[in-house]
Tab-separated table of C-alpha atoms and ligand atoms in Angstrom:
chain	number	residue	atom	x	y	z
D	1	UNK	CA	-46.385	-56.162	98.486
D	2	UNK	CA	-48.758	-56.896	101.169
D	3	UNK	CA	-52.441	-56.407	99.878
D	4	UNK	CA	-55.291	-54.826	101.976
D	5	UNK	CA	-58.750	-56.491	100.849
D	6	UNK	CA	-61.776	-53.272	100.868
D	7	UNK	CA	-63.958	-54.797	98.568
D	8	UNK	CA	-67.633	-54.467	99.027
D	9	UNK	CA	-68.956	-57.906	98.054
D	10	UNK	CA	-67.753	-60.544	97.353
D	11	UNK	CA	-65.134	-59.869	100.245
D	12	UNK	CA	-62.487	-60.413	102.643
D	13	UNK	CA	-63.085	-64.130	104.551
D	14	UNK	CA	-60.952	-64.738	107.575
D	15	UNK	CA	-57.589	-66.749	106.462
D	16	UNK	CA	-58.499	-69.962	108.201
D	17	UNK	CA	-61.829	-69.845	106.488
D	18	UNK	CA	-60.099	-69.751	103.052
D	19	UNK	CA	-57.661	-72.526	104.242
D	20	UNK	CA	-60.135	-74.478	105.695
D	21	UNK	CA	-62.447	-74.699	102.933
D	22	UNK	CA	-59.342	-75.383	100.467
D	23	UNK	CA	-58.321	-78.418	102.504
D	24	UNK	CA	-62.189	-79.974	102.316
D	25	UNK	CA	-62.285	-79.018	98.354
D	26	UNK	CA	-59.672	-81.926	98.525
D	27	UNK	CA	-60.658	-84.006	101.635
D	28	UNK	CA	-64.049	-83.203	103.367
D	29	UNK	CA	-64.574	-84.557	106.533
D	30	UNK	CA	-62.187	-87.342	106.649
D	31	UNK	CA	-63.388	-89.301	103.845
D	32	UNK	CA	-61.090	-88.749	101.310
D	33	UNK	CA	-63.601	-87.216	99.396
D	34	UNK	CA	-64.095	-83.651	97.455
D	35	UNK	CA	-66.419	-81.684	99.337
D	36	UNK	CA	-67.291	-80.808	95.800
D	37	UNK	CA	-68.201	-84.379	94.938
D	38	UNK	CA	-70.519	-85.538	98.203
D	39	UNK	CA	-73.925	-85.975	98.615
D	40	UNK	CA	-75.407	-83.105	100.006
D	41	UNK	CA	-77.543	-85.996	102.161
D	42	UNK	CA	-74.421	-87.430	103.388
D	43	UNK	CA	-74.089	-87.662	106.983
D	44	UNK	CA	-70.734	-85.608	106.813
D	45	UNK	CA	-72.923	-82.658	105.288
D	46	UNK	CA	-75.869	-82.912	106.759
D	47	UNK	CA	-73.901	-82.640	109.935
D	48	UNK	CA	-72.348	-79.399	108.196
D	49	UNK	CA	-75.524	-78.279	107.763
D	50	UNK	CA	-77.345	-78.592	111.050
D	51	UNK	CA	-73.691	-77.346	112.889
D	52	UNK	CA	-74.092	-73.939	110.912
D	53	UNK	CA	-78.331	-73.676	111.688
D	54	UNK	CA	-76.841	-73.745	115.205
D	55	UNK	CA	-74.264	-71.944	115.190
D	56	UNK	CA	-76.670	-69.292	113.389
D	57	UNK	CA	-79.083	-69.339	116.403
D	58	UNK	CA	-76.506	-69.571	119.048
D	59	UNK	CA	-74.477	-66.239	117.865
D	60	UNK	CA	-77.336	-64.400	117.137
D	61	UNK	CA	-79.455	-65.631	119.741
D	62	UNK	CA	-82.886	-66.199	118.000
D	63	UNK	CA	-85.792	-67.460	119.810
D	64	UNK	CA	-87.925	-70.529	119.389
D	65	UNK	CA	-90.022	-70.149	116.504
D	66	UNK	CA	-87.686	-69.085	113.557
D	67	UNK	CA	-86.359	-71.340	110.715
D	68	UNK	CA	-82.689	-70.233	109.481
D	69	UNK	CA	-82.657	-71.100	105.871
D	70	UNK	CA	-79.838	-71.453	103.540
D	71	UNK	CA	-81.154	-70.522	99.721
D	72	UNK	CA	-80.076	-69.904	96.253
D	73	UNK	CA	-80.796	-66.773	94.007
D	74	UNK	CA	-78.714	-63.950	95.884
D	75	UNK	CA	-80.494	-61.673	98.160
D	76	UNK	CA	-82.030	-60.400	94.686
D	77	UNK	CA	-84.124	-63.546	94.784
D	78	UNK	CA	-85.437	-62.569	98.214
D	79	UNK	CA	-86.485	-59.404	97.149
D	80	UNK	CA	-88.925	-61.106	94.964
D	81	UNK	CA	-89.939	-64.167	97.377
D	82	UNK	CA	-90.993	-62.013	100.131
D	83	UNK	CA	-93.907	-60.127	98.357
D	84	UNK	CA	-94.379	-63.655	96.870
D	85	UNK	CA	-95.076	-64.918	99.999
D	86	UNK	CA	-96.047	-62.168	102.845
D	87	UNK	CA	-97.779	-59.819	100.500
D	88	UNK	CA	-101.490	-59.276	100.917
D	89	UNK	CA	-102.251	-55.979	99.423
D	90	UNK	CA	-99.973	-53.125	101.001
D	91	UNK	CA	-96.295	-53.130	102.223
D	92	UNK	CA	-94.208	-50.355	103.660
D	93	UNK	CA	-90.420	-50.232	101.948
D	94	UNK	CA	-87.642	-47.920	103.098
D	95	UNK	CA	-85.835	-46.658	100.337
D	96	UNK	CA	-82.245	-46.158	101.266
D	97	UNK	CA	-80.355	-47.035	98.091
D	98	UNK	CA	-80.162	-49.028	94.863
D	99	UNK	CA	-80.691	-52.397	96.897
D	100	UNK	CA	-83.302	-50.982	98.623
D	101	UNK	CA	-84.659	-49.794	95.587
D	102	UNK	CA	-84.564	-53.114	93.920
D	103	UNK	CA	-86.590	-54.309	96.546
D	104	UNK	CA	-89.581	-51.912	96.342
D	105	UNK	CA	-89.208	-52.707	92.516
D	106	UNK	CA	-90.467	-55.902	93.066
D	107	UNK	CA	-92.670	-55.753	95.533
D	108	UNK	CA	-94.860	-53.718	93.427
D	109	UNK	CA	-95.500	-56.479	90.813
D	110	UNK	CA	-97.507	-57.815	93.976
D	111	UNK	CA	-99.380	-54.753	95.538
D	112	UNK	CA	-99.779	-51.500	96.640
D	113	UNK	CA	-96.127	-50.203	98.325
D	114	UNK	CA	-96.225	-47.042	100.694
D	115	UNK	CA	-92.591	-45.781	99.769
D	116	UNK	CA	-90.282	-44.157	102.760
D	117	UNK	CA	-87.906	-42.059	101.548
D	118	UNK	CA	-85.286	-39.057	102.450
D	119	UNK	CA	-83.863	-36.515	100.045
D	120	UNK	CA	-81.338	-38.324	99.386
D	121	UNK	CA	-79.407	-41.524	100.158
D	122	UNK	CA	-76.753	-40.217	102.581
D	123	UNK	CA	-79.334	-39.596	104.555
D	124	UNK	CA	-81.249	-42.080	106.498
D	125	UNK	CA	-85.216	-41.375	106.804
D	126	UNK	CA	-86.121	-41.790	110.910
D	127	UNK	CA	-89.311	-41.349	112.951
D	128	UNK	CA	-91.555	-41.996	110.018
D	129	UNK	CA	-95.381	-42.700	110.398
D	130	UNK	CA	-96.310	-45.499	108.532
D	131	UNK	CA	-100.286	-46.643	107.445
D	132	UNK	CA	-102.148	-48.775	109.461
D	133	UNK	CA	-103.039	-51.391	106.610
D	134	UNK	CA	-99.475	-52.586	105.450
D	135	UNK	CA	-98.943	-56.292	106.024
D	136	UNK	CA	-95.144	-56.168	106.799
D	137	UNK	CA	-92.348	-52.917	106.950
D	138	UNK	CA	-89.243	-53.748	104.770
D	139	UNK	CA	-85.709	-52.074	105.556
D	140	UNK	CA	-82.235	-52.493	104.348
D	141	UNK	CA	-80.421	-51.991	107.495
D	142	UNK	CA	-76.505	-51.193	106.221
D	143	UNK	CA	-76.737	-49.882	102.666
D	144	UNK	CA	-73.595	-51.227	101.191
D	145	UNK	CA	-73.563	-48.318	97.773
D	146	UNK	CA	-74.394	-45.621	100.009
D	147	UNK	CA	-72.587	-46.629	103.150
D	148	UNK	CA	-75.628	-45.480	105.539
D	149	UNK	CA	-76.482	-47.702	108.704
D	150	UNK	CA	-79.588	-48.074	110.926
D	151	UNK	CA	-77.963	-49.481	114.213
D	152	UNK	CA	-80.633	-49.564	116.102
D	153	UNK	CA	-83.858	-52.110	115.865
D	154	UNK	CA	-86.992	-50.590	114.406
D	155	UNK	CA	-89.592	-50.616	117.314
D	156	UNK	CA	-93.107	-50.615	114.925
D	157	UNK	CA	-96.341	-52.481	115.517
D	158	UNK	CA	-95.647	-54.206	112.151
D	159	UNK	CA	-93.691	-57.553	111.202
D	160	UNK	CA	-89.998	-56.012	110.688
D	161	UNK	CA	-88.075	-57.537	107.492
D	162	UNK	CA	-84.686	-56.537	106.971
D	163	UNK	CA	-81.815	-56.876	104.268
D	164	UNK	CA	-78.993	-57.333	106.563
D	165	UNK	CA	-76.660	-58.860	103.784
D	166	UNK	CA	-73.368	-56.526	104.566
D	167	UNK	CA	-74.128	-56.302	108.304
D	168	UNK	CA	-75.002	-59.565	109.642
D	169	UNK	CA	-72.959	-60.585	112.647
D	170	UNK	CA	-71.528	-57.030	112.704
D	171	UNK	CA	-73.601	-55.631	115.866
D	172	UNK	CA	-76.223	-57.163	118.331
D	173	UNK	CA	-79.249	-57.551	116.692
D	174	UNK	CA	-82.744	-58.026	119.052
D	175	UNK	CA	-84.023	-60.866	116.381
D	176	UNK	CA	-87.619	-60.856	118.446
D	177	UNK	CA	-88.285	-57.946	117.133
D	178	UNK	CA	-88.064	-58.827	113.235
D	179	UNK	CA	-90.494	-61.325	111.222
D	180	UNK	CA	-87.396	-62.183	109.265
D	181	UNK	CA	-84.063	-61.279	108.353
D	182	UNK	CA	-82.096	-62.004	105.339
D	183	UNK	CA	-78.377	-61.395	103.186
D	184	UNK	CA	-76.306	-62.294	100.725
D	185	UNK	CA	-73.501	-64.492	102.123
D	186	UNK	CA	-70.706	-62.856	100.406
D	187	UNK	CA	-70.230	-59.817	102.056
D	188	UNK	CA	-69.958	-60.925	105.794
D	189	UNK	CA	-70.167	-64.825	105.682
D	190	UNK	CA	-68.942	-66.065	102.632
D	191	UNK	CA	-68.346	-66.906	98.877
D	192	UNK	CA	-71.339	-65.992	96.976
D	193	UNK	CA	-74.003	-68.341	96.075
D	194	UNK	CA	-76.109	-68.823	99.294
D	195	UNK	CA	-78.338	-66.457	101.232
D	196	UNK	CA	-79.428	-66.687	104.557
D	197	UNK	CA	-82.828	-66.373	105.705
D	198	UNK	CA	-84.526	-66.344	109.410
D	199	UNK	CA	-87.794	-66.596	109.189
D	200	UNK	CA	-90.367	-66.329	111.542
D	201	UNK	CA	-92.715	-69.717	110.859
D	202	UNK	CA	-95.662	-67.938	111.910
D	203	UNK	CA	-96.028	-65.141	109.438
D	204	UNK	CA	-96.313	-67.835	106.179
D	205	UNK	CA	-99.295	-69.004	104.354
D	206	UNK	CA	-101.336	-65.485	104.629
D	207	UNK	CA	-101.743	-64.922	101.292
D	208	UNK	CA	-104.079	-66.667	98.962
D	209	UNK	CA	-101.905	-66.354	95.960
D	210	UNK	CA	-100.556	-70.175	94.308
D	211	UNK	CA	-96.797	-70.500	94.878
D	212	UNK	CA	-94.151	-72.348	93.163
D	213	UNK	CA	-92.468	-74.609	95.456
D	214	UNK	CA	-89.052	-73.380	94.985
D	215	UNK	CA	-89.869	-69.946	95.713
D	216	UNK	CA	-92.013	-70.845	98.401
D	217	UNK	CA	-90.523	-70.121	102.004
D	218	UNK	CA	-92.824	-73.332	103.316
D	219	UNK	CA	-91.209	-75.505	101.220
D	220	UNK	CA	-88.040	-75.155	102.548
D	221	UNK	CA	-88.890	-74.710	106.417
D	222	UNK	CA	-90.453	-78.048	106.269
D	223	UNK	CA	-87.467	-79.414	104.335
D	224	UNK	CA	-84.943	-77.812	106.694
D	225	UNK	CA	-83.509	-76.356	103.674
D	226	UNK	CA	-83.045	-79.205	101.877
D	227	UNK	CA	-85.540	-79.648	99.864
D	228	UNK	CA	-83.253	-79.711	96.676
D	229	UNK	CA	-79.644	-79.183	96.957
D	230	UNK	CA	-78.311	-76.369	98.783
D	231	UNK	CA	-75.323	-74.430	97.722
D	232	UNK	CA	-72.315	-77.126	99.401
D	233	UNK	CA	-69.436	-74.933	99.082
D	234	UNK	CA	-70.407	-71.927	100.465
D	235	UNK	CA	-72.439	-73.020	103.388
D	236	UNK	CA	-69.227	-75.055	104.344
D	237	UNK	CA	-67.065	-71.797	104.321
D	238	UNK	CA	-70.020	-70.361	106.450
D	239	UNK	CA	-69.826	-72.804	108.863
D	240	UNK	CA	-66.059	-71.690	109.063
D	241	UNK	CA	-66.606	-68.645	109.404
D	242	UNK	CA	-69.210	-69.072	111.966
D	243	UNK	CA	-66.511	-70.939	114.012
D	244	UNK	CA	-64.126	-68.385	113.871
D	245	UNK	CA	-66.794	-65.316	114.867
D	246	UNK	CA	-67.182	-67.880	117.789
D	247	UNK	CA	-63.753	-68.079	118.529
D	248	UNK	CA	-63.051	-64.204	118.637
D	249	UNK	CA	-65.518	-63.094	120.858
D	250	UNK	CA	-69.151	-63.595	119.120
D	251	UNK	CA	-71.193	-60.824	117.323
D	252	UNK	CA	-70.512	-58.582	120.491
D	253	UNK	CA	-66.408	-59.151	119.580
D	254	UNK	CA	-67.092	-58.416	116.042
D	255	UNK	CA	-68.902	-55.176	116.884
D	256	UNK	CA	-65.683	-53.895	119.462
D	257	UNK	CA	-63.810	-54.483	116.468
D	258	UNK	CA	-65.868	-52.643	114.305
D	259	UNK	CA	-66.541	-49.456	115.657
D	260	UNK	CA	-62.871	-49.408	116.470
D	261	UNK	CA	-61.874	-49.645	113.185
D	262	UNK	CA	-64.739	-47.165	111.659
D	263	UNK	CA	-63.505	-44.595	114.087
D	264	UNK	CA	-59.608	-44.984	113.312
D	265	UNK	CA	-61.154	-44.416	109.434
D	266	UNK	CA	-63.450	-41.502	109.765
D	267	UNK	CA	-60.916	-39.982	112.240
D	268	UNK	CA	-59.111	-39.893	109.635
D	269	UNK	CA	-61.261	-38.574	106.700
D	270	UNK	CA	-62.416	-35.728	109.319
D	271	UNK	CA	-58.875	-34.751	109.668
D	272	UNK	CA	-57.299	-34.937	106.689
D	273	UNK	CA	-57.925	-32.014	104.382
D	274	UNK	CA	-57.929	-34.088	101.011
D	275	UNK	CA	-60.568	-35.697	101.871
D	276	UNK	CA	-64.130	-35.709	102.927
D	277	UNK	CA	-67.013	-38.118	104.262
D	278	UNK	CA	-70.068	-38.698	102.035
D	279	UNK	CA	-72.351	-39.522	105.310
D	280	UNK	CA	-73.621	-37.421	108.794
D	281	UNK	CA	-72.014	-38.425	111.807
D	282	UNK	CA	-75.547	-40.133	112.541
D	283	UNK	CA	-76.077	-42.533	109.832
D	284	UNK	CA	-72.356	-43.897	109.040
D	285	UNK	CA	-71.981	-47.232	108.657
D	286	UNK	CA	-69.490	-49.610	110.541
D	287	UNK	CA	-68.941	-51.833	107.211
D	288	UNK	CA	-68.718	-49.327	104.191
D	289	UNK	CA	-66.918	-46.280	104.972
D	290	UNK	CA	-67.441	-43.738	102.009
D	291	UNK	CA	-65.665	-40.840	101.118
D	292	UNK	CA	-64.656	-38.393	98.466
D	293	UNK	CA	-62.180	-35.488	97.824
D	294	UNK	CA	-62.683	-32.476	99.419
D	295	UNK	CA	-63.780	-29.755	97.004
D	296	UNK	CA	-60.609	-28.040	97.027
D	297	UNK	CA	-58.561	-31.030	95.685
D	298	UNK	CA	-61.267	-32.682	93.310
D	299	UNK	CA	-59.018	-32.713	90.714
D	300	UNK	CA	-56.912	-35.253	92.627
D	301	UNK	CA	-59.091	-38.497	92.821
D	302	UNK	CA	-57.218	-39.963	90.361
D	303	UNK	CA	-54.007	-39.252	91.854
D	304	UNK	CA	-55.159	-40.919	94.715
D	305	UNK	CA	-56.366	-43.848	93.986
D	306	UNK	CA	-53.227	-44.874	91.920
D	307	UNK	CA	-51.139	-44.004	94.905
D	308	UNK	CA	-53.268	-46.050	97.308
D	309	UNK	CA	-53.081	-48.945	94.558
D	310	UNK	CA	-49.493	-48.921	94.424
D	311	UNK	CA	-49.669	-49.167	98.483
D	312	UNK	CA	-51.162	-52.261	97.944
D	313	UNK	CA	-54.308	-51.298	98.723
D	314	UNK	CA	-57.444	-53.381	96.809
D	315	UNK	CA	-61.148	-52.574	96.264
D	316	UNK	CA	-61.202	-48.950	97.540
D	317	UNK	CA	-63.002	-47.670	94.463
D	318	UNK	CA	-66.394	-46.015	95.290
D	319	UNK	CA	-69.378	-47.648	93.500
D	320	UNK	CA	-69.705	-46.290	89.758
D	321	UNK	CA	-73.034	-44.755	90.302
D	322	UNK	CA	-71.170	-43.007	93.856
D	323	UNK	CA	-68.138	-42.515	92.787
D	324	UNK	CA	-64.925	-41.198	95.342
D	325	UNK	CA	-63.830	-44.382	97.580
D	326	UNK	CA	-65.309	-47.108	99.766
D	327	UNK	CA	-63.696	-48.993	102.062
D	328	UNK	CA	-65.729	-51.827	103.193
D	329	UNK	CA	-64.700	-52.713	106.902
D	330	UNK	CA	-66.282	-56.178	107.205
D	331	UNK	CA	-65.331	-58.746	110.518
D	332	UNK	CA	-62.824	-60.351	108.927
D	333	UNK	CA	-60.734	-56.965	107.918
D	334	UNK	CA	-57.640	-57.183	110.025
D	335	UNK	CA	-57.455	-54.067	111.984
D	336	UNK	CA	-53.651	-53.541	110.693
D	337	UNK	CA	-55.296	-53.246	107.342
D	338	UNK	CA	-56.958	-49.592	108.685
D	339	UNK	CA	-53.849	-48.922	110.063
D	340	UNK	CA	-52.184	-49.040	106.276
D	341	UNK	CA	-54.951	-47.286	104.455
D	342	UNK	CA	-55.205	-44.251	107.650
D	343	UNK	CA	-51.091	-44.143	106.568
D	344	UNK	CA	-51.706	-44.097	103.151
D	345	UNK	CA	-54.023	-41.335	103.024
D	346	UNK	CA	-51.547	-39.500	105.571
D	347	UNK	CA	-48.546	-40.397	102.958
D	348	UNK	CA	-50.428	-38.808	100.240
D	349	UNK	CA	-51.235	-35.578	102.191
D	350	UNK	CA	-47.269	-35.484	102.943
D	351	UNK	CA	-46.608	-35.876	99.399
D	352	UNK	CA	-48.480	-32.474	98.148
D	353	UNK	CA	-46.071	-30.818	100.348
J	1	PLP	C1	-74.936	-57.058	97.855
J	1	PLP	C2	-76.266	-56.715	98.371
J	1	PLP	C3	-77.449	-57.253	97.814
J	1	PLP	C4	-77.446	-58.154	96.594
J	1	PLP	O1	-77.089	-59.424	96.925
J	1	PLP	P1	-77.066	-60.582	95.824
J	1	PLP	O2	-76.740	-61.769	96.695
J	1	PLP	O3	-75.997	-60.251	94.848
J	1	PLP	O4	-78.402	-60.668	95.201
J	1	PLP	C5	-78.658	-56.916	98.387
J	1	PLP	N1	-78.725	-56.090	99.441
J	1	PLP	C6	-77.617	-55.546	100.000
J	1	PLP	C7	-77.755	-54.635	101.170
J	1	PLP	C8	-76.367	-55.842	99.483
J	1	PLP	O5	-75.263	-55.308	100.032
């Protein structure tokens, strides 16, 4: 049976990005060696490298004065590098979920945090004043648990940073108007173990605070993200996959594709009368589409997912602390796969007669 790939992270890759990376695990680049088993300072890599800092600032158009970094640690480590380094005294965080959340957790171990927050998180807070004295507003733009979505850019007097680790590539992005963006690689890009991070050189070396070098985000501008070894593997398949967003149409190709498959999906969970969607019309998010039974047939989650299983469908399974189902929707989700999971969940309405 055909699968259907919905999980949230790590997550569907495009096929050639898979098959690509398989072929250099065995040959890389010609020289008959494993990509495994290269210098990351060959010329082959370092190539590999440079290609996918380009193709970064090409498809995303960022302006001069940003570095596009390629780290270890998860976007986790981020959350804890960012205070590290932009941190004065006072930062705004938006708390729209558990990553969210695990930012502002952090952030406190280096000052005072003004917290933004609605009532709950299938709601996203908007038009918010924020103090005068914070050194930089943080927001997680697509909240991957929650499935809530700021589309739009955040137009504030203050340096922007944003976790855009399951929505990266997915929709135009104004990049001018952020002092850095960063993610995860394995929900839109890649296999885990390397996170992206454009950085805007002129908001580092504020703070006054010692910092190791590893965690230090000058460190690894000046060393063009070398400075030790970078994560091989998974910065090739992002290279891939980088070629292939090229090759279908760019971030503005991505985005067609995306909002045509969210509204074939939510269609869908608007129409049918076993289910329900967790998230206002206003916040949904392109990537994670959530949704639960509707009240009347609560009973019949169970039900469901084991029929939607047995249709071959993978990773639909809401987040334990959610619950209901989540079908993440990243750029590499063939369309026909929203096609099978709209029929399933028409099959299974059929089926209660
Ligand atoms: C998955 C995810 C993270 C965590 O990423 P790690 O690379 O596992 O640390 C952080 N933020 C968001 C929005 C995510 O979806």
């Amino acid at each position: 049976m055909k699968k259907h790939n919905f999980y949230a992270g790590p997550s569907i890759l495009p096929k050639k990005v898979v098959k690509e990376t398989a072929k250099a695990l065995k040959n890389f680049a010609g020289t008959g060696l494993s990509l495994a088993s290269i210098s990351h300072r060959s010329k082959e890599f370092v190539q590999v490298m440079s290609e996918t800092q380009d193709l970064f600032k090409e498809l995303l158009d960022i302006p001069e004065g940003y570095s596009v970094l390629f780290l270890g640690g998860g976007a986790s480590m981020q959350f804890a590098m960012i205070p590290y380094n932009l941190m004065k005294s006072k930062a705004a965080y938006v708390n729209t979920g558990a990553w969210a959340s695990k930012a502002l957790k952090e952030a406190k171990l280096f000052g005072e945090v003004h917290e933004i927050k609605a009532d709950d998180f299938f709601h996203l807070p908007k038009n918010f004043d924020l103090p005068k004295d914070i050194d930089y507003l943080h927001i997680t733009t697509n909240n991957t648990i929650y499935g809530t979505e700021y589309k739009d850019d955040f137009d504030v007097n203050v340096p922007v940073i944003a976790d855009m680790s399951s929505d990266i590539f997915s929709r135009k992005v104004d990049i001018s108007k952020y002092a850095m963006i960063y993610g995860g690689a394995q929900k839109n890009l890649a296999p885990s173990g390397v996170t992206f991070v454009i950085i805007k050189n002129d908001i580092i070396g504020k703070v006054d605070r010692q910092i190791p070098s590893m965690l230090n985000y000058k460190t690894h501008i000046d060393k063009e993200s070398m400075f030790n070894t970078p994560p091989v593997i998974p910065i090739y398949a992002a290279h891939q996959t980088l070629k292939w967003i090229k090759a279908n149409g760019g971030v503005e190709g991505m985005n067609k594709k995306a909002v045509k498959k969210a509204e074939i999906l939510y269609n869908e969970i608007d129409r049918n009368p076993y289910f329900v969607g967790t998230v206002g019309n206003e916040s949904r998010s392109l990537m994670n589409i959530c949704f639960v039974m509707s009240e009347e047939h609560k009973d019949k989650e169970k039900d469901f997912l084991e029929f939607a299983t047995g249709q071959g469908m993978v990773g639909i399974k809401g987040h334990r602390s959610v619950g209901g189902f989540r079908a993440s929707t990243y750029n590499s989700l063939p369309m026909k796969s929203v096609k099978a999971l709209v029929k399933t969940m028409q099959k299974f309405e059929e089926k209660q007669g």
